[in-house]
Amino acid sequence: MSATPRLRSRAGAGLAAWVLALLPGCTTTMTTIATPPHLRDGPPSLAVADAALASGLDDSALQITRSILAVHPDDGAALLRQGDILLRMGRPGAAAEAYRRARDALPHDAAPLRGLGRIALAQGSMAEAEASFRAALAAAPDDAAARNDLGVALDLQGRHAEAQSLYRTTLAQAPDDTAAEVNLGLSLSISGHGAEGLALLQRIAANPSAARRVRHDLATALVAAGDVPAAQRILAADLNETQVAQAISGIERLTAPAP
């Protein structure tokens, strides 16, 4: 199954996203825009990098992290931010190198381990991803993002009961954690509890502020429930006909019963 870093992790991608995000045309295209004046002056800092990211200036943000690291090559926070930016730009190899350096600089921080795990997950290296997420949880036992990420890795290995236990743990601690709630709905949908999972995802998707990804997650649950036409209608709001067909094919592989 195809995959990408955002089931749903800290910022994003759900199980459906792991299918959809690598389809041609489904990933976000990074654009280079002239740096606005308020970002041109002053020494480079992560605050300025964040301002660039908020403006959609990923290349500028990346250059700022490089400027910081040219002076402070072991700055763990800058390395971590650089890894996040590179992953967002679709450069997993360079992102992994930044995360590894951040891990060395921040040996007790869960974030670099999460980043490495998400890259491994996207590349289909499930055992490596699971190990990274477990290491992140060992470093930060209350890290909901690491717990959700581990759940995704387990779900994608067919270990749904273990994954659902993790999502429920997160929801017991933070009932409003939408990522864990969506992950639980997807996990239920692909593990023989379709009605329960579908009802959960329909409720989340009914929120007017629900992200596009949540609609795609609902489409996954609908395919698992056998309602492919309804899933196609949902996906058609965001994808062209070819992409819808590719997405449905990927979701059908994802939701197919284990042999």
mmCIF file of C-alpha atoms in Angstrom:
data_model
loop_
_atom_site.group_PDB
_atom_site.id
_atom_site.type_symbol
_atom_site.label_atom_id
_atom_site.label_comp_id
_atom_site.label_asym_id
_atom_site.label_seq_id
_atom_site.Cartn_x
_atom_site.Cartn_y
_atom_site.Cartn_z
ATOM 1 C CA MET A 1 0.000 0.000 0.000
ATOM 2 C CA SER A 2 1.189 3.481 -0.788
ATOM 3 C CA ALA A 3 1.878 5.827 2.047
ATOM 4 C CA THR A 4 3.086 9.267 3.087
ATOM 5 C CA PRO A 5 4.006 11.556 6.954
ATOM 6 C CA ARG A 6 0.747 12.939 7.831
ATOM 7 C CA LEU A 7 -4.813 6.595 9.936
ATOM 8 C CA ARG A 8 -3.914 9.975 11.381
ATOM 9 C CA SER A 9 -0.804 11.232 13.057
ATOM 10 C CA ARG A 10 -0.102 14.499 14.880
ATOM 11 C CA ALA A 11 -0.956 16.788 11.991
ATOM 12 C CA GLY A 12 -2.487 14.653 9.673
ATOM 13 C CA ALA A 13 -2.757 11.881 7.303
ATOM 14 C CA GLY A 14 -5.268 9.148 8.003
ATOM 15 C CA LEU A 15 -5.178 5.576 6.729
ATOM 16 C CA ALA A 16 -6.978 6.781 3.629
ATOM 17 C CA ALA A 17 -4.273 9.396 3.251
ATOM 18 C CA TRP A 18 -1.629 6.699 3.139
ATOM 19 C CA VAL A 19 -3.409 5.477 -0.002
ATOM 20 C CA LEU A 20 -4.285 8.859 -1.488
ATOM 21 C CA ALA A 21 -1.216 10.953 -0.864
ATOM 22 C CA LEU A 22 1.180 9.199 -3.247
ATOM 23 C CA LEU A 23 -1.294 9.099 -6.112
ATOM 24 C CA PRO A 24 -0.269 11.426 -8.953
ATOM 25 C CA GLY A 25 -1.635 14.882 -8.343
ATOM 26 C CA CYS A 26 -2.736 14.214 -4.779
ATOM 27 C CA THR A 27 0.283 15.644 -3.021
ATOM 28 C CA THR A 28 0.712 19.330 -2.305
ATOM 29 C CA THR A 29 2.918 21.120 -4.822
ATOM 30 C CA MET A 30 5.497 23.320 -3.169
ATOM 31 C CA THR A 31 5.799 26.768 -4.726
ATOM 32 C CA THR A 32 8.542 29.341 -4.395
ATOM 33 C CA ILE A 33 7.318 32.874 -3.710
ATOM 34 C CA ALA A 34 9.403 35.999 -3.286
ATOM 35 C CA THR A 35 10.283 36.507 0.352
ATOM 36 C CA PRO A 36 8.113 39.303 1.810
ATOM 37 C CA PRO A 37 9.883 42.314 3.348
ATOM 38 C CA HIS A 38 9.087 41.388 6.952
ATOM 39 C CA LEU A 39 11.186 38.231 6.553
ATOM 40 C CA ARG A 40 14.244 39.869 4.970
ATOM 41 C CA ASP A 41 15.769 41.661 7.915
ATOM 42 C CA GLY A 42 17.300 40.507 11.166
ATOM 43 C CA PRO A 43 19.264 37.402 12.114
ATOM 44 C CA PRO A 44 17.864 33.999 11.154
ATOM 45 C CA SER A 45 15.751 32.354 13.819
ATOM 46 C CA LEU A 46 13.215 29.570 14.083
ATOM 47 C CA ALA A 47 10.542 32.194 14.717
ATOM 48 C CA VAL A 48 11.333 33.693 11.319
ATOM 49 C CA ALA A 49 11.339 30.212 9.774
ATOM 50 C CA ASP A 50 7.903 29.601 11.257
ATOM 51 C CA ALA A 51 6.671 32.899 9.827
ATOM 52 C CA ALA A 52 7.935 31.816 6.420
ATOM 53 C CA LEU A 53 6.166 28.471 6.740
ATOM 54 C CA ALA A 54 2.942 30.195 7.744
ATOM 55 C CA SER A 55 3.243 32.267 4.557
ATOM 56 C CA GLY A 56 3.767 29.162 2.431
ATOM 57 C CA LEU A 57 7.437 29.963 1.874
ATOM 58 C CA ASP A 58 8.920 26.533 2.456
ATOM 59 C CA ASP A 59 12.110 27.232 0.508
ATOM 60 C CA SER A 60 12.712 30.365 2.572
ATOM 61 C CA ALA A 61 12.072 28.476 5.803
ATOM 62 C CA LEU A 62 14.512 25.774 4.744
ATOM 63 C CA GLN A 63 17.174 28.360 3.939
ATOM 64 C CA ILE A 64 16.705 29.934 7.369
ATOM 65 C CA THR A 65 17.350 26.595 9.086
ATOM 66 C CA ARG A 66 20.460 26.178 6.957
ATOM 67 C CA SER A 67 21.673 29.618 8.024
ATOM 68 C CA ILE A 68 21.160 28.733 11.678
ATOM 69 C CA LEU A 69 22.929 25.398 11.275
ATOM 70 C CA ALA A 70 25.851 26.997 9.454
ATOM 71 C CA VAL A 71 26.608 28.800 12.718
ATOM 72 C CA HIS A 72 25.293 26.190 15.171
ATOM 73 C CA PRO A 73 25.557 22.802 13.408
ATOM 74 C CA ASP A 74 24.300 20.855 16.431
ATOM 75 C CA ASP A 75 21.215 22.984 17.119
ATOM 76 C CA GLY A 76 18.686 20.226 17.757
ATOM 77 C CA ALA A 77 15.621 22.439 17.368
ATOM 78 C CA ALA A 78 16.836 23.758 14.006
ATOM 79 C CA LEU A 79 17.648 20.234 12.822
ATOM 80 C CA LEU A 80 14.212 19.044 13.856
ATOM 81 C CA ARG A 81 12.509 21.929 12.056
ATOM 82 C CA GLN A 82 14.628 21.270 8.994
ATOM 83 C CA GLY A 83 13.527 17.642 8.991
ATOM 84 C CA ASP A 84 9.883 18.677 9.209
ATOM 85 C CA ILE A 85 10.282 21.139 6.335
ATOM 86 C CA LEU A 86 12.103 18.643 4.121
ATOM 87 C CA LEU A 87 9.473 15.990 4.780
ATOM 88 C CA ARG A 88 6.742 18.487 3.928
ATOM 89 C CA MET A 89 8.614 19.259 0.695
ATOM 90 C CA GLY A 90 8.648 15.588 -0.277
ATOM 91 C CA ARG A 91 12.350 14.954 0.395
ATOM 92 C CA PRO A 92 12.312 12.012 2.829
ATOM 93 C CA GLY A 93 15.976 11.082 2.428
ATOM 94 C CA ALA A 94 17.207 14.532 3.391
ATOM 95 C CA ALA A 95 14.550 14.727 6.113
ATOM 96 C CA ALA A 96 15.750 11.447 7.614
ATOM 97 C CA GLU A 97 19.312 12.747 7.786
ATOM 98 C CA ALA A 98 18.112 15.898 9.577
ATOM 99 C CA TYR A 99 16.049 13.820 12.012
ATOM 100 C CA ARG A 100 19.009 11.539 12.740
ATOM 101 C CA ARG A 101 21.176 14.547 13.542
ATOM 102 C CA ALA A 102 18.377 15.981 15.675
ATOM 103 C CA ARG A 103 18.109 12.665 17.518
ATOM 104 C CA ASP A 104 21.816 12.800 18.306
ATOM 105 C CA ALA A 105 21.513 16.399 19.508
ATOM 106 C CA LEU A 106 18.297 15.745 21.465
ATOM 107 C CA PRO A 107 18.724 12.177 22.785
ATOM 108 C CA HIS A 108 15.754 12.430 25.161
ATOM 109 C CA ASP A 109 13.324 14.072 22.727
ATOM 110 C CA ALA A 110 10.539 12.036 21.105
ATOM 111 C CA ALA A 111 10.073 14.311 18.076
ATOM 112 C CA PRO A 112 13.074 13.160 15.969
ATOM 113 C CA LEU A 113 12.053 9.552 16.572
ATOM 114 C CA ARG A 114 8.518 10.311 15.429
ATOM 115 C CA GLY A 115 9.884 11.896 12.268
ATOM 116 C CA LEU A 116 12.059 8.884 11.491
ATOM 117 C CA GLY A 117 9.127 6.586 12.170
ATOM 118 C CA ARG A 118 6.859 8.444 9.788
ATOM 119 C CA ILE A 119 9.442 8.231 7.026
ATOM 120 C CA ALA A 120 9.842 4.490 7.625
ATOM 121 C CA LEU A 121 6.068 4.081 7.595
ATOM 122 C CA ALA A 122 5.772 5.943 4.304
ATOM 123 C CA GLN A 123 8.453 3.706 2.819
ATOM 124 C CA GLY A 124 6.660 0.548 3.953
ATOM 125 C CA SER A 125 9.258 -0.376 6.582
ATOM 126 C CA MET A 126 6.688 -1.297 9.214
ATOM 127 C CA ALA A 127 9.011 -2.949 11.729
ATOM 128 C CA GLU A 128 11.383 0.015 11.602
ATOM 129 C CA ALA A 129 8.487 2.446 11.971
ATOM 130 C CA GLU A 130 7.084 0.539 14.929
ATOM 131 C CA ALA A 131 10.494 0.504 16.625
ATOM 132 C CA SER A 132 10.887 4.270 16.148
ATOM 133 C CA PHE A 133 7.442 5.021 17.538
ATOM 134 C CA ARG A 134 7.979 2.725 20.520
ATOM 135 C CA ALA A 135 11.272 4.496 21.206
ATOM 136 C CA ALA A 136 9.453 7.838 21.018
ATOM 137 C CA LEU A 137 6.886 6.613 23.542
ATOM 138 C CA ALA A 138 9.657 5.368 25.798
ATOM 139 C CA ALA A 139 11.149 8.863 25.704
ATOM 140 C CA ALA A 140 7.760 10.531 26.276
ATOM 141 C CA PRO A 141 5.119 8.094 27.604
ATOM 142 C CA ASP A 142 2.357 10.724 27.432
ATOM 143 C CA ASP A 143 3.104 11.750 23.838
ATOM 144 C CA ALA A 144 -0.268 11.353 22.109
ATOM 145 C CA ALA A 145 1.272 11.903 18.664
ATOM 146 C CA ALA A 146 3.718 9.023 19.150
ATOM 147 C CA ARG A 147 0.902 6.828 20.462
ATOM 148 C CA ASN A 148 -1.270 7.613 17.449
ATOM 149 C CA ASP A 149 1.628 7.020 15.074
ATOM 150 C CA LEU A 150 2.324 3.658 16.684
ATOM 151 C CA GLY A 151 -1.343 2.799 16.262
ATOM 152 C CA VAL A 152 -1.089 3.554 12.544
ATOM 153 C CA ALA A 153 1.952 1.276 12.230
ATOM 154 C CA LEU A 154 0.122 -1.517 14.035
ATOM 155 C CA ASP A 155 -3.046 -1.077 11.967
ATOM 156 C CA LEU A 156 -1.049 -1.267 8.756
ATOM 157 C CA GLN A 157 0.376 -4.575 10.005
ATOM 158 C CA GLY A 158 -3.126 -5.921 10.673
ATOM 159 C CA ARG A 159 -2.753 -5.658 14.454
ATOM 160 C CA HIS A 160 -6.004 -3.785 14.888
ATOM 161 C CA ALA A 161 -6.840 -4.708 18.479
ATOM 162 C CA GLU A 162 -3.475 -3.359 19.658
ATOM 163 C CA ALA A 163 -3.945 -0.195 17.624
ATOM 164 C CA GLN A 164 -7.460 0.395 18.918
ATOM 165 C CA SER A 165 -6.248 0.026 22.483
ATOM 166 C CA LEU A 166 -3.749 2.836 21.852
ATOM 167 C CA TYR A 167 -6.356 5.139 20.333
ATOM 168 C CA ARG A 168 -8.741 4.487 23.215
ATOM 169 C CA THR A 169 -5.967 5.276 25.684
ATOM 170 C CA THR A 170 -5.439 8.631 23.991
ATOM 171 C CA LEU A 171 -9.171 9.369 23.968
ATOM 172 C CA ALA A 172 -9.467 8.475 27.640
ATOM 173 C CA GLN A 173 -6.852 11.125 28.362
ATOM 174 C CA ALA A 174 -8.005 13.641 25.737
ATOM 175 C CA PRO A 175 -11.598 13.042 24.570
ATOM 176 C CA ASP A 176 -11.331 15.838 21.995
ATOM 177 C CA ASP A 177 -8.318 14.334 20.210
ATOM 178 C CA THR A 178 -9.743 14.199 16.689
ATOM 179 C CA ALA A 179 -6.721 12.364 15.283
ATOM 180 C CA ALA A 180 -7.176 9.453 17.681
ATOM 181 C CA GLU A 181 -10.936 9.469 17.106
ATOM 182 C CA VAL A 182 -10.548 9.297 13.332
ATOM 183 C CA ASN A 183 -7.894 6.610 13.631
ATOM 184 C CA LEU A 184 -10.196 4.557 15.838
ATOM 185 C CA GLY A 185 -13.036 4.911 13.347
ATOM 186 C CA LEU A 186 -10.822 3.785 10.482
ATOM 187 C CA SER A 187 -9.366 0.915 12.469
ATOM 188 C CA LEU A 188 -12.827 -0.319 13.395
ATOM 189 C CA SER A 189 -13.930 -0.009 9.764
ATOM 190 C CA ILE A 190 -11.161 -2.239 8.439
ATOM 191 C CA SER A 191 -11.296 -4.828 11.211
ATOM 192 C CA GLY A 192 -14.822 -6.180 10.981
ATOM 193 C CA HIS A 193 -16.593 -3.444 12.960
ATOM 194 C CA GLY A 194 -17.736 -1.439 9.966
ATOM 195 C CA ALA A 195 -21.002 -0.081 11.342
ATOM 196 C CA GLU A 196 -19.343 1.286 14.478
ATOM 197 C CA GLY A 197 -16.430 2.783 12.580
ATOM 198 C CA LEU A 198 -18.654 4.277 9.889
ATOM 199 C CA ALA A 199 -20.944 5.919 12.444
ATOM 200 C CA LEU A 200 -17.963 7.469 14.217
ATOM 201 C CA LEU A 201 -16.469 8.861 11.013
ATOM 202 C CA GLN A 202 -19.814 10.146 9.740
ATOM 203 C CA ARG A 203 -20.238 12.122 12.935
ATOM 204 C CA ILE A 204 -16.756 13.663 12.618
ATOM 205 C CA ALA A 205 -17.146 14.403 8.894
ATOM 206 C CA ALA A 206 -20.508 16.115 9.523
ATOM 207 C CA ASN A 207 -18.688 18.945 11.290
ATOM 208 C CA PRO A 208 -18.586 21.902 8.862
ATOM 209 C CA SER A 209 -14.963 22.535 9.826
ATOM 210 C CA ALA A 210 -13.876 18.944 9.102
ATOM 211 C CA ALA A 211 -10.780 18.766 6.915
ATOM 212 C CA ARG A 212 -10.757 17.226 3.458
ATOM 213 C CA ARG A 213 -8.753 14.335 4.869
ATOM 214 C CA VAL A 214 -11.642 13.411 7.148
ATOM 215 C CA ARG A 215 -13.892 13.058 4.101
ATOM 216 C CA HIS A 216 -11.326 10.754 2.558
ATOM 217 C CA ASP A 217 -11.210 8.739 5.769
ATOM 218 C CA LEU A 218 -14.998 8.443 5.596
ATOM 219 C CA ALA A 219 -14.648 7.197 2.012
ATOM 220 C CA THR A 220 -12.370 4.428 3.291
ATOM 221 C CA ALA A 221 -15.008 3.378 5.817
ATOM 222 C CA LEU A 222 -17.685 3.404 3.120
ATOM 223 C CA VAL A 223 -15.604 1.135 0.883
ATOM 224 C CA ALA A 224 -15.075 -1.209 3.827
ATOM 225 C CA ALA A 225 -18.858 -1.228 4.326
ATOM 226 C CA GLY A 226 -19.391 -2.095 0.658
ATOM 227 C CA ASP A 227 -20.774 1.291 -0.423
ATOM 228 C CA VAL A 228 -18.279 2.116 -3.157
ATOM 229 C CA PRO A 229 -20.606 4.530 -5.017
ATOM 230 C CA ALA A 230 -20.948 6.720 -1.908
ATOM 231 C CA ALA A 231 -17.163 6.686 -1.465
ATOM 232 C CA GLN A 232 -16.690 7.677 -5.102
ATOM 233 C CA ARG A 233 -19.053 10.627 -4.696
ATOM 234 C CA ILE A 234 -17.113 11.885 -1.673
ATOM 235 C CA LEU A 235 -13.730 11.543 -3.369
ATOM 236 C CA ALA A 236 -14.991 13.178 -6.572
ATOM 237 C CA ALA A 237 -15.304 16.461 -4.688
ATOM 238 C CA ASP A 238 -11.505 16.632 -4.446
ATOM 239 C CA LEU A 239 -10.055 14.302 -7.101
ATOM 240 C CA ASN A 240 -10.438 13.781 -10.831
ATOM 241 C CA GLU A 241 -11.924 10.602 -12.280
ATOM 242 C CA THR A 242 -8.591 8.808 -12.671
ATOM 243 C CA GLN A 243 -7.501 9.694 -9.146
ATOM 244 C CA VAL A 244 -10.830 8.509 -7.727
ATOM 245 C CA ALA A 245 -10.386 5.145 -9.452
ATOM 246 C CA GLN A 246 -6.823 4.840 -8.156
ATOM 247 C CA ALA A 247 -7.889 5.810 -4.653
ATOM 248 C CA ILE A 248 -10.761 3.317 -4.602
ATOM 249 C CA SER A 249 -8.408 0.578 -5.814
ATOM 250 C CA GLY A 250 -5.912 1.382 -3.069
ATOM 251 C CA ILE A 251 -8.606 1.529 -0.399
ATOM 252 C CA GLU A 252 -10.021 -1.807 -1.552
ATOM 253 C CA ARG A 253 -6.580 -3.361 -1.105
ATOM 254 C CA LEU A 254 -6.313 -1.781 2.321
ATOM 255 C CA THR A 255 -9.726 -2.994 3.449
ATOM 256 C CA ALA A 256 -9.603 -6.455 1.872
ATOM 257 C CA PRO A 257 -9.922 -9.316 4.392
ATOM 258 C CA ALA A 258 -6.648 -10.993 5.300
ATOM 259 C CA PRO A 259 -6.118 -14.261 3.381
#
